[in-house]
PDB file of C-alpha atoms in Angstrom:
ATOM      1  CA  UNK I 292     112.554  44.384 198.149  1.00 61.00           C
ATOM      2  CA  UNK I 293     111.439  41.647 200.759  1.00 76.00           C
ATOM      3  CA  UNK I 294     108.844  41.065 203.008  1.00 84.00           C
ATOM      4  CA  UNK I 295     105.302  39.474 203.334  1.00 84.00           C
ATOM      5  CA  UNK I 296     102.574  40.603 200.510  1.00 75.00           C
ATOM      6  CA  UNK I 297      99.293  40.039 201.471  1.00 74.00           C
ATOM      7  CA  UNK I 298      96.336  39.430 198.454  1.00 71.00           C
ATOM      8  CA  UNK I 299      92.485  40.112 199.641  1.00 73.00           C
ATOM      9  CA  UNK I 300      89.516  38.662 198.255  1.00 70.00           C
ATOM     10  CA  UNK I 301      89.272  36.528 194.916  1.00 67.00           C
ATOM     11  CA  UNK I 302      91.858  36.009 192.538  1.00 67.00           C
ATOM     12  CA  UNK I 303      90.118  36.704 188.716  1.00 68.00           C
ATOM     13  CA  UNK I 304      89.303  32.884 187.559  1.00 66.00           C
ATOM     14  CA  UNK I 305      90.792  32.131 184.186  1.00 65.00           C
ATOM     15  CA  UNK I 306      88.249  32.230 181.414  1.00 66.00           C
ATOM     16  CA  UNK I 307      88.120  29.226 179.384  1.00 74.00           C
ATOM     17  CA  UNK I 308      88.971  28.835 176.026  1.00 76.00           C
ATOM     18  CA  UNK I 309      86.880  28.915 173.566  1.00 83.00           C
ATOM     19  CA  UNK I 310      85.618  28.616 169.705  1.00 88.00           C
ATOM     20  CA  UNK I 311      82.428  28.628 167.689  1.00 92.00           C
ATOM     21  CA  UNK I 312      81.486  28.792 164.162  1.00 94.00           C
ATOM     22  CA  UNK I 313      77.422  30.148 163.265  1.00 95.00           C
ATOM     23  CA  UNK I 314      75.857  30.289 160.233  1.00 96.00           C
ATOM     24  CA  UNK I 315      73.344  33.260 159.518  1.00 95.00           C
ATOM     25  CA  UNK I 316      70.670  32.543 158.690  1.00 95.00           C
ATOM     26  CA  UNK I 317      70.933  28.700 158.877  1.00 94.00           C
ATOM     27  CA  UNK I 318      68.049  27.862 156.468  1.00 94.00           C
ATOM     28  CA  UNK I 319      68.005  29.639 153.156  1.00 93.00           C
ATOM     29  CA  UNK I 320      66.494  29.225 149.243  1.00 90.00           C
ATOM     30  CA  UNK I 321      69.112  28.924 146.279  1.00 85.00           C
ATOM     31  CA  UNK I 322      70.336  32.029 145.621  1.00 84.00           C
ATOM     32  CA  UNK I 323      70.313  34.057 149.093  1.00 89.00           C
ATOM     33  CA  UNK I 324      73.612  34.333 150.341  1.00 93.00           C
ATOM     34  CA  UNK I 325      75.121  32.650 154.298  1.00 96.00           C
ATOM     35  CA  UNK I 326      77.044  34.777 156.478  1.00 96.00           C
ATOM     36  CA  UNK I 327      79.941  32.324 158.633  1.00 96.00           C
ATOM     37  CA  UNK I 328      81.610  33.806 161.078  1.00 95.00           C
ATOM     38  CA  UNK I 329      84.319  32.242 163.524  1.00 93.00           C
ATOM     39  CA  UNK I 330      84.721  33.820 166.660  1.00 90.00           C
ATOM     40  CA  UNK I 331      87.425  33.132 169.314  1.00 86.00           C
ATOM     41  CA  UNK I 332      86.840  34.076 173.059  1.00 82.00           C
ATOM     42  CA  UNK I 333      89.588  33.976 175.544  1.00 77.00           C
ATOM     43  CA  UNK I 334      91.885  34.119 173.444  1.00 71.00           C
ATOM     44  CA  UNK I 335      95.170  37.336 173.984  1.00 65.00           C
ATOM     45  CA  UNK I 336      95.954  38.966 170.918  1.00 58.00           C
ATOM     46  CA  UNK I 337      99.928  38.926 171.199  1.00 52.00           C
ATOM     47  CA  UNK I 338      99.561  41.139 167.689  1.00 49.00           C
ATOM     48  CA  UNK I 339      97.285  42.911 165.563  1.00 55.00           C
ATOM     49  CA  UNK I 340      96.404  40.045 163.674  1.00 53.00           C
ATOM     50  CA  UNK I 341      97.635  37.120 165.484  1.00 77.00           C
ATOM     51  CA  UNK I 342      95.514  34.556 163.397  1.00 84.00           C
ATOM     52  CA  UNK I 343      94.611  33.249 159.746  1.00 87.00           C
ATOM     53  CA  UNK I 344      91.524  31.623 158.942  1.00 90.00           C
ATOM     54  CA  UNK I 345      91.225  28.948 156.467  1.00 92.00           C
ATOM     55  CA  UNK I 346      87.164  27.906 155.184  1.00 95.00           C
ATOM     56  CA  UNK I 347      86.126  24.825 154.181  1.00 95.00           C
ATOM     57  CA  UNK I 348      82.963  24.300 152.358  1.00 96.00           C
ATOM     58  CA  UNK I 349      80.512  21.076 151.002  1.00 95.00           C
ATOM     59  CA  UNK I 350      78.843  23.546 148.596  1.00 94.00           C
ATOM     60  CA  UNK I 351      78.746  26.908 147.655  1.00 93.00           C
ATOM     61  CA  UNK I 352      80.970  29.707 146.899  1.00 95.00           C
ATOM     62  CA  UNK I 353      82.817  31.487 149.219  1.00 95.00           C
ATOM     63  CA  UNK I 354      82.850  35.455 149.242  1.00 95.00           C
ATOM     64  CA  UNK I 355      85.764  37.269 151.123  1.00 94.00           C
ATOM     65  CA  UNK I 356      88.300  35.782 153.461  1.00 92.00           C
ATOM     66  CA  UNK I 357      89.206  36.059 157.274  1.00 91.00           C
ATOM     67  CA  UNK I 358      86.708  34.689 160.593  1.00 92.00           C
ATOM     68  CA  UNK I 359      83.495  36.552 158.051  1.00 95.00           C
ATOM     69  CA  UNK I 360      83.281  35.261 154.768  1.00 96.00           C
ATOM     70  CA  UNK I 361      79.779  34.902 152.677  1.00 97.00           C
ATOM     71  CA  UNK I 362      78.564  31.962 151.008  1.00 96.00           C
ATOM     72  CA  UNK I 363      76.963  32.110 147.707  1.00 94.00           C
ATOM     73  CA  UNK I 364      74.605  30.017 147.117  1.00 92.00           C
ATOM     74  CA  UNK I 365      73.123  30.375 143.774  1.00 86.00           C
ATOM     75  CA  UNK I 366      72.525  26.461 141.836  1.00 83.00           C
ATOM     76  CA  UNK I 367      72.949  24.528 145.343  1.00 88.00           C
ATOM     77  CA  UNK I 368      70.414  21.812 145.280  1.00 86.00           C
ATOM     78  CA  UNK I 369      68.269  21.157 148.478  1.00 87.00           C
ATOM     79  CA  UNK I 370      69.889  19.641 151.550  1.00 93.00           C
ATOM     80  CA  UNK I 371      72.750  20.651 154.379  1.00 96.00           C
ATOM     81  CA  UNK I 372      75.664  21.838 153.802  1.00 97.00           C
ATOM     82  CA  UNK I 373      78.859  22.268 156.201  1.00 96.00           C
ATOM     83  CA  UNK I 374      81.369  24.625 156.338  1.00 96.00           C
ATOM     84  CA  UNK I 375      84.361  24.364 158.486  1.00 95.00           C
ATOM     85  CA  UNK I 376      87.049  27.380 159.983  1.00 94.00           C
ATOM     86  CA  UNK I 377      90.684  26.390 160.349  1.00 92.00           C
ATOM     87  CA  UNK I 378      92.269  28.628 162.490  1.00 89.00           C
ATOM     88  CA  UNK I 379      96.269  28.645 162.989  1.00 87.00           C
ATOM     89  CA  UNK I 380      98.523  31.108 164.733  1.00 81.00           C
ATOM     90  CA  UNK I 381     100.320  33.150 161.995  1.00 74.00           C
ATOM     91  CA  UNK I 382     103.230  33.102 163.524  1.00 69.00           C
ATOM     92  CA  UNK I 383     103.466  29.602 163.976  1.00 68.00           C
ATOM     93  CA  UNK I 384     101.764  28.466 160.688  1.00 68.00           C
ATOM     94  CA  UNK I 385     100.591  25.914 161.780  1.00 78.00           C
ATOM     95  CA  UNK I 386      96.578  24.990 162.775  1.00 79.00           C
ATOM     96  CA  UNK I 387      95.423  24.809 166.522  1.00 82.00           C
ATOM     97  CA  UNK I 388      91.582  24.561 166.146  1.00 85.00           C
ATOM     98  CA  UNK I 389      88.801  24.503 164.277  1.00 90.00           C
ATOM     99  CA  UNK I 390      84.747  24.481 164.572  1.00 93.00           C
ATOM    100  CA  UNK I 391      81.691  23.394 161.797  1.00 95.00           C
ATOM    101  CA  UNK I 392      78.168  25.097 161.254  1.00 96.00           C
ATOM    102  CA  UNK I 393      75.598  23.730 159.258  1.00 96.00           C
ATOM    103  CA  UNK I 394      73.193  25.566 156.757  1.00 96.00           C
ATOM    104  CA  UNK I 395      70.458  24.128 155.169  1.00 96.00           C
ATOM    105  CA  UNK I 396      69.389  25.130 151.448  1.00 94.00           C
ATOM    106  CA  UNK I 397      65.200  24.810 151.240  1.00 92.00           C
ATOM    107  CA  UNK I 398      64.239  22.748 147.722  1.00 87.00           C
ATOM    108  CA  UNK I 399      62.510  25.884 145.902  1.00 85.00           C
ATOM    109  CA  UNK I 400      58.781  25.815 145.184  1.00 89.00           C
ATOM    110  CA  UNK I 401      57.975  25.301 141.399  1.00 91.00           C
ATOM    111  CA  UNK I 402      56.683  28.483 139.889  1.00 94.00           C
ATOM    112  CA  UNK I 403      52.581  29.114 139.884  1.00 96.00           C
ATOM    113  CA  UNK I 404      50.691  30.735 136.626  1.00 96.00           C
ATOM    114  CA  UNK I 405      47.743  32.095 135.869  1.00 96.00           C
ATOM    115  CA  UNK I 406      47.185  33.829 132.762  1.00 96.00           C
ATOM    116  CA  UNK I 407      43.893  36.412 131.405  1.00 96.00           C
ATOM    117  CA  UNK I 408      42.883  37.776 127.588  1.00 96.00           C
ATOM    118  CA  UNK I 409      41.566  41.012 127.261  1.00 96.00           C
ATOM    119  CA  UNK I 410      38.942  41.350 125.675  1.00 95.00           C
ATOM    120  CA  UNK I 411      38.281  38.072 125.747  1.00 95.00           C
ATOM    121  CA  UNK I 412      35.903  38.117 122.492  1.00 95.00           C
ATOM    122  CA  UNK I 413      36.842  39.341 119.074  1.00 95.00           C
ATOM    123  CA  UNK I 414      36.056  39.838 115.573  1.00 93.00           C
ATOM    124  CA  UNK I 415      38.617  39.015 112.723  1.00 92.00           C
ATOM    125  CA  UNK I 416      41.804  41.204 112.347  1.00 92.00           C
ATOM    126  CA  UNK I 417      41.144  42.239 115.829  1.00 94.00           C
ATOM    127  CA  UNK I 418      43.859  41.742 118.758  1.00 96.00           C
ATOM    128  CA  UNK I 419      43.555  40.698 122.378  1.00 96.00           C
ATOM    129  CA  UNK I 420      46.008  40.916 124.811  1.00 96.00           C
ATOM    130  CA  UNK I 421      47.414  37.780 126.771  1.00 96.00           C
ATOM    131  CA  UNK I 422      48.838  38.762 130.206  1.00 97.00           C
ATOM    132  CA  UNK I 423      50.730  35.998 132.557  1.00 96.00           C
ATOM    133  CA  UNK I 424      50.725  35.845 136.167  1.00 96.00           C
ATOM    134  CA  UNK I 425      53.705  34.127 137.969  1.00 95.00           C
ATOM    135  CA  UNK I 426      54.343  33.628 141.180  1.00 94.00           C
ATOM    136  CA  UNK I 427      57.837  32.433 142.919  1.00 92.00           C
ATOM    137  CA  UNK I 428      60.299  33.221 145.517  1.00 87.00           C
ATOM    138  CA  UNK I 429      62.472  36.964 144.891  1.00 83.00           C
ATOM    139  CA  UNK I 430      65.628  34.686 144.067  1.00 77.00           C
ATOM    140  CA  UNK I 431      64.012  32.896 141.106  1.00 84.00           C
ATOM    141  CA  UNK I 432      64.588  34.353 137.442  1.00 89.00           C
ATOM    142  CA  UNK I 433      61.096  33.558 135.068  1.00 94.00           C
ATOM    143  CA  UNK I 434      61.621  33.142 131.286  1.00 95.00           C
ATOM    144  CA  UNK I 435      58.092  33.168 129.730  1.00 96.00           C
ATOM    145  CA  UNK I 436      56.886  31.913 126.564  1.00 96.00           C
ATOM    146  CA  UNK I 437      53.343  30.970 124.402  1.00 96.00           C
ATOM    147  CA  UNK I 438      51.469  28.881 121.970  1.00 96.00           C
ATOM    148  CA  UNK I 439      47.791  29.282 120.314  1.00 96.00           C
ATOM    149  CA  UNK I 440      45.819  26.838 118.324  1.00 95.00           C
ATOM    150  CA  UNK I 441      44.850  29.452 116.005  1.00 94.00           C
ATOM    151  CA  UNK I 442      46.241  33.129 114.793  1.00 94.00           C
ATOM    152  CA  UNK I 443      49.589  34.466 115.490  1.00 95.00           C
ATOM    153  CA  UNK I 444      51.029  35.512 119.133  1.00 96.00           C
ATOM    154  CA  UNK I 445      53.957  37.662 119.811  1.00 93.00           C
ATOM    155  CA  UNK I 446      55.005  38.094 123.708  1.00 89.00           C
ATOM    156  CA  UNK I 447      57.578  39.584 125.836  1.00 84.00           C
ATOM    157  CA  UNK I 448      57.969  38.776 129.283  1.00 91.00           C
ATOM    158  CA  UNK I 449      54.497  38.191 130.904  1.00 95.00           C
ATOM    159  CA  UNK I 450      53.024  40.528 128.322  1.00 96.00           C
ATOM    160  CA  UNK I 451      51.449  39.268 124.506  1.00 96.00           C
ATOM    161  CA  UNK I 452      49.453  39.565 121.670  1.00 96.00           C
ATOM    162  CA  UNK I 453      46.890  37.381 120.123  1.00 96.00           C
ATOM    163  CA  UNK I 454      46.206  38.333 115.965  1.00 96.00           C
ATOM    164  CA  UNK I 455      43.549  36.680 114.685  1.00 94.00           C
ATOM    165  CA  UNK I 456      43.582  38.040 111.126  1.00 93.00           C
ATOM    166  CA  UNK I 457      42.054  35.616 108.735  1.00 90.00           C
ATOM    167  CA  UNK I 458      40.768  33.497 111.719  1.00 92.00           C
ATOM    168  CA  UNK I 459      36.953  32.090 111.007  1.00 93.00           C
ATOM    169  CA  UNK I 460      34.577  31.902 113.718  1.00 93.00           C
ATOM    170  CA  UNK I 461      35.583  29.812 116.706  1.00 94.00           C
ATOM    171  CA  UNK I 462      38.081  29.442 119.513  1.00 95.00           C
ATOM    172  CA  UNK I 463      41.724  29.953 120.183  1.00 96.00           C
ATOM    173  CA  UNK I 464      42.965  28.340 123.377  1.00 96.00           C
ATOM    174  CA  UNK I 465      46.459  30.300 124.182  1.00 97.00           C
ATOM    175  CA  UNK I 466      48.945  28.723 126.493  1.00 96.00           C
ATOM    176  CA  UNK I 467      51.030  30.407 128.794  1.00 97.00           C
ATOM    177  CA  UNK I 468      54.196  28.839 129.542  1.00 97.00           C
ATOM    178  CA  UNK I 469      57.081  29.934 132.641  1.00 96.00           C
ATOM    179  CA  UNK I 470      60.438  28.688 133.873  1.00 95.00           C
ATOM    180  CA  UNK I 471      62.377  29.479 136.600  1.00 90.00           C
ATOM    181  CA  UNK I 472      66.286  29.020 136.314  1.00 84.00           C
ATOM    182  CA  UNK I 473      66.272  25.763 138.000  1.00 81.00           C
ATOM    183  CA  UNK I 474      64.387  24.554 135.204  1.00 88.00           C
ATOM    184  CA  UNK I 475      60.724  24.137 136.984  1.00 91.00           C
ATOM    185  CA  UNK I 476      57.932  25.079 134.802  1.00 95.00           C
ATOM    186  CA  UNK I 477      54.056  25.930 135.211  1.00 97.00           C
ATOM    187  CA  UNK I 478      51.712  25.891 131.926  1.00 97.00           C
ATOM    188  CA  UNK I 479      48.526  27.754 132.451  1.00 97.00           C
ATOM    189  CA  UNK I 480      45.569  28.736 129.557  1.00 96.00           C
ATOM    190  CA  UNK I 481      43.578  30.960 128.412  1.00 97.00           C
ATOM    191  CA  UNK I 482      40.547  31.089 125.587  1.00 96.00           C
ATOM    192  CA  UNK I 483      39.656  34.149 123.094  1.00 96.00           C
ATOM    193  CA  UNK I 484      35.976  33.771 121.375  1.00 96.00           C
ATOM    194  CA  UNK I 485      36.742  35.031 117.442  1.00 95.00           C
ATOM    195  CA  UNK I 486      32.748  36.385 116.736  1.00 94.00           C
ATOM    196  CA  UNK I 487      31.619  36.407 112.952  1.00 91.00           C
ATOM    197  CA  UNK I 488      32.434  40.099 111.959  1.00 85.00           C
ATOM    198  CA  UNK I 489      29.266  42.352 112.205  1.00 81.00           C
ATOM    199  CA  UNK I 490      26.714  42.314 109.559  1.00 82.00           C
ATOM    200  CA  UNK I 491      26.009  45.593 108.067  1.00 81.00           C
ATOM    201  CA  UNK I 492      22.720  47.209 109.096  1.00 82.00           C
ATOM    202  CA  UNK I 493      19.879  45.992 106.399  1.00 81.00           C
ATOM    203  CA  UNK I 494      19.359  49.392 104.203  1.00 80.00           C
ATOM    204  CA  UNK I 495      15.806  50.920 105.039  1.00 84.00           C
ATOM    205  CA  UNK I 496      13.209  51.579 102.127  1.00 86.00           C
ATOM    206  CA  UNK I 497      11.701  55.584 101.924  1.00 86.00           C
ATOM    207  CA  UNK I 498       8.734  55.389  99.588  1.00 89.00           C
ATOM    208  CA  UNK I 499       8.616  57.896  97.344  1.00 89.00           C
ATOM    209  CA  UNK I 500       5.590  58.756  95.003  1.00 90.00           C
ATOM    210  CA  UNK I 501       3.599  56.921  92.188  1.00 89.00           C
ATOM    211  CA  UNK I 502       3.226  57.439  88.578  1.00 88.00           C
ATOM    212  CA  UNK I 503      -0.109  56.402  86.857  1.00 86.00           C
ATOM    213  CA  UNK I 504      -0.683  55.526  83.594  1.00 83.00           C
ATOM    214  CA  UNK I 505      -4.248  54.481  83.039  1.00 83.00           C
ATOM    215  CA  UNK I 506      -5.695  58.330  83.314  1.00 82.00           C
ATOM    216  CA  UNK I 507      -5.924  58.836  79.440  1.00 82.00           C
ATOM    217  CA  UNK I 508      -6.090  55.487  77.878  1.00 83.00           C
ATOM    218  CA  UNK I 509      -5.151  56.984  74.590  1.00 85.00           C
ATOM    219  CA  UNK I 510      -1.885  57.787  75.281  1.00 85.00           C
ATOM    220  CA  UNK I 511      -1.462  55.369  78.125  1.00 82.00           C
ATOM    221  CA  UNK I 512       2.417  56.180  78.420  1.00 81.00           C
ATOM    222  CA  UNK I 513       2.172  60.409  78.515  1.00 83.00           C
ATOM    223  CA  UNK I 514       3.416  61.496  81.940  1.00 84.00           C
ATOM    224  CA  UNK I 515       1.031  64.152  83.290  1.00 86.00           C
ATOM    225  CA  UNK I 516       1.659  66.987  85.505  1.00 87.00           C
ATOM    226  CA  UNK I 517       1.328  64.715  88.760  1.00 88.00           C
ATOM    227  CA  UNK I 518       3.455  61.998  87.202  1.00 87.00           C
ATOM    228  CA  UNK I 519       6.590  64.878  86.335  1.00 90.00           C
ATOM    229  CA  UNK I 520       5.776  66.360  89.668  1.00 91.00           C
ATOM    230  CA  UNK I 521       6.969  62.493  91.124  1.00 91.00           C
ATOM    231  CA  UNK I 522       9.556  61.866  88.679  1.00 92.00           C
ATOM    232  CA  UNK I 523      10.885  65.903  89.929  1.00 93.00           C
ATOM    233  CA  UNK I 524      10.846  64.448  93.482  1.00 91.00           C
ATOM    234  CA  UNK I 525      12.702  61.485  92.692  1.00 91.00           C
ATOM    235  CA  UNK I 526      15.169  62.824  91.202  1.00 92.00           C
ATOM    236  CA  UNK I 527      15.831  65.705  93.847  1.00 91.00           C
ATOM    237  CA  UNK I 528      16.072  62.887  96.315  1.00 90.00           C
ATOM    238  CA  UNK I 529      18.501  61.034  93.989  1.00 90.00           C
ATOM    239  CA  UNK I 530      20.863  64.464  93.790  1.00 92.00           C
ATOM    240  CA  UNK I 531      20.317  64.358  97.755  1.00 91.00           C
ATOM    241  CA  UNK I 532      21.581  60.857  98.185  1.00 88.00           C
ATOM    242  CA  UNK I 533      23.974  59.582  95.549  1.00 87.00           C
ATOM    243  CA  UNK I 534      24.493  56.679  97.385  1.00 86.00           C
ATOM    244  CA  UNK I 535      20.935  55.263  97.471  1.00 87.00           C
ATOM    245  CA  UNK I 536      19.270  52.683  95.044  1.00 88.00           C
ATOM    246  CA  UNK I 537      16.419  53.137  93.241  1.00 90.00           C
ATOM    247  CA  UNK I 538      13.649  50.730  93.323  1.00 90.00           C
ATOM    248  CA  UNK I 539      11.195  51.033  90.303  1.00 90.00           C
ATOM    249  CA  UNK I 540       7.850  48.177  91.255  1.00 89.00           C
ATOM    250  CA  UNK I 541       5.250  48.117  88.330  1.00 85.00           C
TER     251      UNK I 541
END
């Protein structure tokens, strides 16, 4: 066919070219993990999967493959890291671009501690219970441990025992120890009183009755009627209370 063809209005500008790498999110603690993603704009997909993407990383390990991969980055020390796409045609094999992002790994905050007895005052052979209070980021792993200058303590986790069988009267200063797995520590203490056990109660004197033996001065040691009425009462009070002492004042 011939003839004259005519186009009205604008002819569609080409789109330029384009590539960009982004790291999400950029700023992270040890431990969280860094989504990079390369995307490609402008670009005609000739196939299904017309390109192969190659990452490059300063630090951290990489999780999955293609223009998304993760980044672990559990043990990184604080600082920036880069991580760089290369992208080639596959069916050339051979590179035609590439493009960086940065991510940034925070230093992580030293673990805090606080650490509590309950009940904070005891008597010998008696137990009180140390609890420890750490605070740190979700990524952080805490291995806890303690010491006392006097009695025996068991713990596990945040969670021990004081024993203070034996202990004499005074003072026994626990410390609570933590560490994250970066190796940063925080040392907190805590006292428990050991009190003198109780005394027991002082026993309480009942009076009972009197014998006299200056009524017949002849036979000065014949018990009359009132003095075996008393000794009756004592010893019906004696059958009462085995566990009493008696008291005999002349």
């Amino acid at each position: 066919s011939g003839g004259l063809v005519l186009r009205l209005g604008e002819k569609n500008p080409v789109q330029p070219k384009s590539i960009a790498c982004d790291a999400t999110p950029d700023e992270v603690y040890a431990g969280e993990r860094v989504t990079l993603a390369a995307t490609l704009r402008n670009y005609r997909d000739k196939t299904k999967h017309p390109f192969s993407f190659t990452w490059e990383l300063s630090g951290g390990k990489q999780q999955g493959f293609g223009p998304v991969i993760f980044v672990d980055t559990t043990g990184l020390a604080g600082g920036t890291y880069h991580a760089t796409a290369h992208i080639a045609a596959k069916e050339k094999g051979r590179q035609f671009a590439q493009c960086s992002a940065n991510f940034v790994v925070k230093p992580s905050p030293a673990p805090t501690l606080k650490c509590s007895a309950d009940p904070t005052t005891v008597t010998p052979g008696q137990v009180s219970t140390i609890t420890a209070y750490a605070s740190t980021i979700p990524q952080r792993q805490l291995t806890y441990s303690y010491t006392t200058s006097e009695g025996q303590i068991e713990g596990k986790d945040n969670i021990a025992q004081l024993h203070t069988d034996g202990l004499p009267p005074g003072v026994a200063t626990v410390t609570c120890h933590v560490v994250d797995d970066l190796g940063q520590t925080a040392v907190a203490t805590t006292e428990v009183t050991v009190a003198p056990p109780a005394l027991p109660p002082s026993p309480k004197a009942q009076p009972l009755c009197t014998v006299y033996f200056n009524r017949d001065m002849r036979r000065p040691a014949r018990v009359d009627n009132e003095g075996r009425a008393c000794l009756d009462d004592i010893a019906l009070t004696m059958e009462h209370q085995p566990d009493a002492r008696l008291v005999l004042v002349g």
